[in-house]
Structures are given as structure tokens and as C-alpha cells.
Short mmCIF file of C-alpha atoms in Angstrom, two decimals:
data_model
loop_
_atom_site.label_atom_id
_atom_site.label_comp_id
_atom_site.label_asym_id
_atom_site.label_seq_id
_atom_site.Cartn_x
_atom_site.Cartn_y
_atom_site.Cartn_z
CA VAL Q 1 -14.10 1.77 1.64
CA ARG Q 2 -12.02 -0.70 -0.35
CA PHE Q 3 -13.78 -3.28 -2.49
CA ILE Q 4 -13.26 -6.88 -1.38
CA THR Q 5 -10.79 -8.82 -3.56
CA THR Q 6 -12.18 -12.13 -4.72
CA GLU Q 7 -10.45 -15.48 -4.85
CA ALA Q 8 -10.38 -15.28 -8.65
CA GLU Q 9 -8.36 -12.05 -8.58
CA THR Q 10 -5.87 -13.38 -6.03
CA SER Q 11 -5.49 -16.62 -7.97
CA LEU Q 12 -4.88 -14.59 -11.15
CA ARG Q 13 -2.12 -12.63 -9.41
CA THR Q 14 -0.49 -15.77 -8.00
CA MET Q 15 -0.72 -17.43 -11.42
CA LEU Q 16 1.06 -14.45 -12.97
CA LEU Q 17 3.79 -14.53 -10.35
CA ARG Q 18 4.29 -18.30 -10.65
CA ARG Q 19 4.44 -18.07 -14.42
CA ALA Q 20 6.79 -15.09 -14.41
CA ALA Q 21 9.37 -16.57 -12.01
CA PRO Q 22 10.80 -19.23 -14.37
CA LEU Q 23 10.75 -16.76 -17.27
CA LEU Q 24 12.72 -14.25 -15.22
CA ARG Q 25 15.25 -16.89 -14.21
CA ARG Q 26 15.58 -18.07 -17.80
CA ALA Q 27 16.05 -14.50 -19.05
CA ALA Q 28 18.78 -13.89 -16.48
CA ALA Q 29 20.53 -17.19 -17.29
CA THR Q 30 20.41 -16.87 -21.07
CA ALA Q 31 21.37 -13.20 -21.19
CA THR Q 32 24.06 -13.02 -23.85
CA PRO Q 33 26.36 -10.08 -24.18
CA ARG Q 34 25.97 -7.94 -27.26
CA ALA Q 35 29.48 -8.92 -28.27
CA ALA Q 36 28.23 -12.45 -29.04
CA THR Q 37 25.73 -11.18 -31.61
CA ARG Q 38 27.92 -8.46 -33.19
CA PRO Q 39 31.43 -8.41 -34.52
CA GLN Q 40 34.01 -7.72 -31.84
CA ARG Q 41 34.88 -4.07 -31.35
CA ALA Q 42 37.97 -2.57 -29.83
CA CYS Q 43 35.88 -0.92 -27.10
CA ALA Q 44 35.72 -2.74 -23.76
CA SER Q 45 32.09 -1.77 -23.04
CA THR Q 46 30.42 -4.15 -25.50
CA MET Q 47 28.59 -6.09 -22.77
CA ASP Q 48 24.85 -5.61 -22.32
CA THR Q 49 24.73 -3.58 -19.13
CA ARG Q 50 20.97 -3.39 -18.73
CA PRO Q 51 19.75 -4.57 -15.32
CA PRO Q 52 17.79 -7.85 -15.20
CA ALA Q 53 14.64 -5.96 -14.20
CA ARG Q 54 14.65 -4.12 -17.52
CA LYS Q 55 15.09 -7.35 -19.44
CA ALA Q 56 12.23 -8.97 -17.57
CA SER Q 57 9.82 -6.04 -17.93
CA ALA Q 58 8.97 -7.08 -21.48
CA LEU Q 59 8.10 -10.58 -20.23
CA LEU Q 60 5.94 -9.20 -17.44
CA GLY Q 61 4.20 -6.85 -19.88
CA GLN Q 62 3.39 -9.79 -22.11
CA LEU Q 63 1.97 -11.76 -19.17
CA GLN Q 64 -0.19 -8.80 -18.15
CA LYS Q 65 -1.57 -8.49 -21.69
CA GLU Q 66 -2.50 -12.18 -21.63
CA ALA Q 67 -4.22 -11.76 -18.26
CA LEU Q 68 -6.17 -8.74 -19.56
CA ALA Q 69 -7.27 -10.69 -22.63
CA LYS Q 70 -8.70 -13.39 -20.34
CA VAL Q 71 -10.72 -11.04 -18.10
CA HIS Q 72 -11.50 -8.22 -20.56
CA ARG Q 73 -15.11 -7.15 -20.91
CA PRO Q 74 -16.21 -4.32 -23.22
CA TRP Q 75 -17.42 -1.62 -20.80
CA PRO Q 76 -18.93 1.60 -22.14
CA ASP Q 77 -16.64 4.60 -22.53
CA PHE Q 78 -16.80 6.83 -19.46
CA LYS Q 79 -14.47 9.27 -17.71
CA ALA Q 80 -14.32 11.61 -14.73
CA GLY Q 81 -17.46 13.70 -14.37
CA ASP Q 82 -19.88 11.13 -15.83
CA ALA Q 83 -22.78 9.63 -13.87
CA ILE Q 84 -22.82 5.83 -14.06
CA GLU Q 85 -24.77 2.93 -12.61
CA MET Q 86 -23.04 -0.33 -11.73
CA GLU Q 87 -24.54 -3.67 -10.82
CA ILE Q 88 -22.26 -5.24 -8.22
CA LEU Q 89 -22.57 -8.49 -6.33
CA VAL Q 90 -21.93 -7.77 -2.67
CA ASP Q 91 -20.83 -11.35 -2.12
CA VAL Q 92 -20.05 -14.20 -4.49
CA ASP Q 93 -23.11 -16.08 -3.22
CA ALA Q 94 -25.45 -13.05 -3.35
CA PRO Q 95 -28.78 -13.82 -5.04
CA LYS Q 96 -29.02 -10.58 -7.02
CA PRO Q 97 -26.68 -7.68 -7.74
CA GLN Q 98 -26.84 -4.37 -5.91
CA LYS Q 99 -27.25 -1.24 -8.07
CA VAL Q 100 -24.84 1.56 -7.26
CA LYS Q 101 -25.33 4.98 -8.86
CA GLY Q 102 -22.62 7.57 -8.59
CA LEU Q 103 -20.36 10.17 -10.06
CA VAL Q 104 -17.03 9.04 -11.49
CA LEU Q 105 -14.28 10.82 -9.55
CA GLY Q 106 -11.48 9.13 -11.46
CA ARG Q 107 -10.42 6.11 -13.40
CA ARG Q 108 -7.19 4.15 -12.98
CA ASN Q 109 -6.19 2.30 -16.15
CA ARG Q 110 -3.72 -0.46 -15.24
CA GLY Q 111 -4.66 -3.38 -17.47
CA ALA Q 112 -6.37 -6.15 -15.52
CA ASP Q 113 -6.04 -4.07 -12.32
CA SER Q 114 -8.03 -1.10 -13.69
CA SER Q 115 -10.45 0.47 -11.27
CA VAL Q 116 -12.92 3.32 -11.01
CA GLN Q 117 -13.49 5.70 -8.12
CA LEU Q 118 -17.17 6.51 -7.46
CA PHE Q 119 -18.75 9.21 -5.35
CA CYS Q 120 -22.10 7.90 -4.16
CA ARG Q 121 -24.46 8.25 -1.24
CA VAL Q 122 -25.30 5.31 0.97
CA MET Q 123 -28.28 5.96 3.25
CA GLY Q 124 -27.67 9.71 2.96
CA THR Q 125 -23.97 9.52 3.79
CA PRO Q 126 -21.52 10.58 1.07
CA MET Q 127 -19.05 7.84 0.30
CA ARG Q 128 -16.10 7.20 -2.02
CA ARG Q 129 -15.89 3.71 -3.50
CA HIS Q 130 -13.00 2.07 -5.34
CA VAL Q 131 -14.35 -0.63 -7.66
CA PRO Q 132 -12.09 -2.89 -9.78
CA LEU Q 133 -13.45 -2.89 -13.34
CA TYR Q 134 -12.57 -6.47 -14.24
CA SER Q 135 -13.70 -8.05 -11.00
CA PRO Q 136 -16.07 -11.00 -11.43
CA LEU Q 137 -18.38 -9.25 -8.94
CA VAL Q 138 -19.11 -6.39 -11.39
CA LYS Q 139 -21.99 -7.51 -13.59
CA SER Q 140 -22.78 -4.41 -15.68
CA ILE Q 141 -21.95 -0.73 -16.11
CA THR Q 142 -24.27 1.79 -17.74
CA VAL Q 143 -23.59 5.48 -18.36
CA LEU Q 144 -26.51 7.54 -17.10
CA GLN Q 145 -25.26 10.95 -18.24
CA LYS Q 146 -22.05 12.24 -19.79
CA ALA Q 147 -20.52 15.30 -18.08
CA TRP Q 148 -23.00 15.18 -15.22
CA LEU Q 149 -21.32 18.02 -13.34
CA THR Q 150 -22.02 20.54 -16.11
CA LYS Q 151 -25.38 19.00 -17.08
CA GLY Q 152 -23.85 17.69 -20.31
CA LYS Q 153 -22.98 21.15 -21.66
CA LYS Q 154 -19.18 20.95 -21.54
CA ARG Q 155 -16.58 18.40 -20.63
CA VAL Q 156 -14.71 18.25 -17.35
CA LYS Q 157 -11.10 19.32 -17.83
CA ARG Q 158 -9.69 17.18 -15.03
CA ARG Q 159 -8.52 13.59 -14.86
CA ASN Q 160 -9.48 13.18 -11.19
CA LEU Q 161 -12.19 15.10 -9.38
CA ASP Q 162 -10.79 14.68 -5.87
CA TYR Q 163 -11.76 18.24 -4.97
CA LEU Q 164 -15.42 17.13 -4.88
CA TRP Q 165 -14.73 14.69 -2.10
#
């Protein structure tokens, strides 16, 4: 079951795209060949031959860092195999958050789009949940037990525990 994307997340994505478009156009228009910054060589291949996408990736990376700085919240350190409890608002207008306990199957670290994959039971039915970490609907995260699979004796040597699902 996919977690519902809020208006704040979609507006953040559209803001990034709107802000990146003029920067990309400006980078493509002001791209100067390397020959203009260095003394002229006899070789004919002195032009900067990098594609525009490579030039713009630094700009997009900078925009993503700014977006992460705006939404960043200091969550506790957890990884695959830990048992956690999250307080999640089911809806933006929900009166109180719903507590979800589960085992972390994996974590996807992608800046502001980071998410966690939980294995939990809902009314006795096993379920896999993808929850975005920096969503405004996530109120708190607490680690119940480190290395829950091995009862805290040793660490899990996997990044994703998809074999449990």
C-alpha cells in the first residue's frame, strides 16, 4: 500500500521544477567553451563537450539540498532489522495520529524523498508499508529495539530484508 502524497510534497516538487527550469536554461545559454578560459591550443577538441544534463546536475543537486534543509527533521538512527513505532496522521485533518509498530525492511535515502519500508500487521494481516520520512503526516519515530530479528544480539547483514515479506 503506497502512502498518500500530500499537497505540501507535490508543491515542493513543483517548486523545485519551476526553480530549476530557468537555471537550466541559463546554464545552457551561458556555457562557454574551455578555450575561452584557457590559452588557445593547437588541438581542435578544446570545446567543453559535456552534455547539458551533466552541467545542470550540480544545479539540481544544490536545489535538492536546499529542499532537504527546509523539511529536515532529526529522526533517530535506525536501519533494516530494527523495530520502530511511528505516529502518522492518516489524513491532514485527522484529530490524533495513528501509531504504527513494525519491522524496518529497508530504508531508501534520497534526500527529501527518503522513505522507509515497514512490515507490520493490520488486523492480523501482514502488510508492507512505504512511508516517506519527511512527510508532514509523520509526527514522530521511536526505535523500540535495535536488531529485533536477532533479539539485539547481532546486527543484520543486509540492507533490505525483502526475503521476510
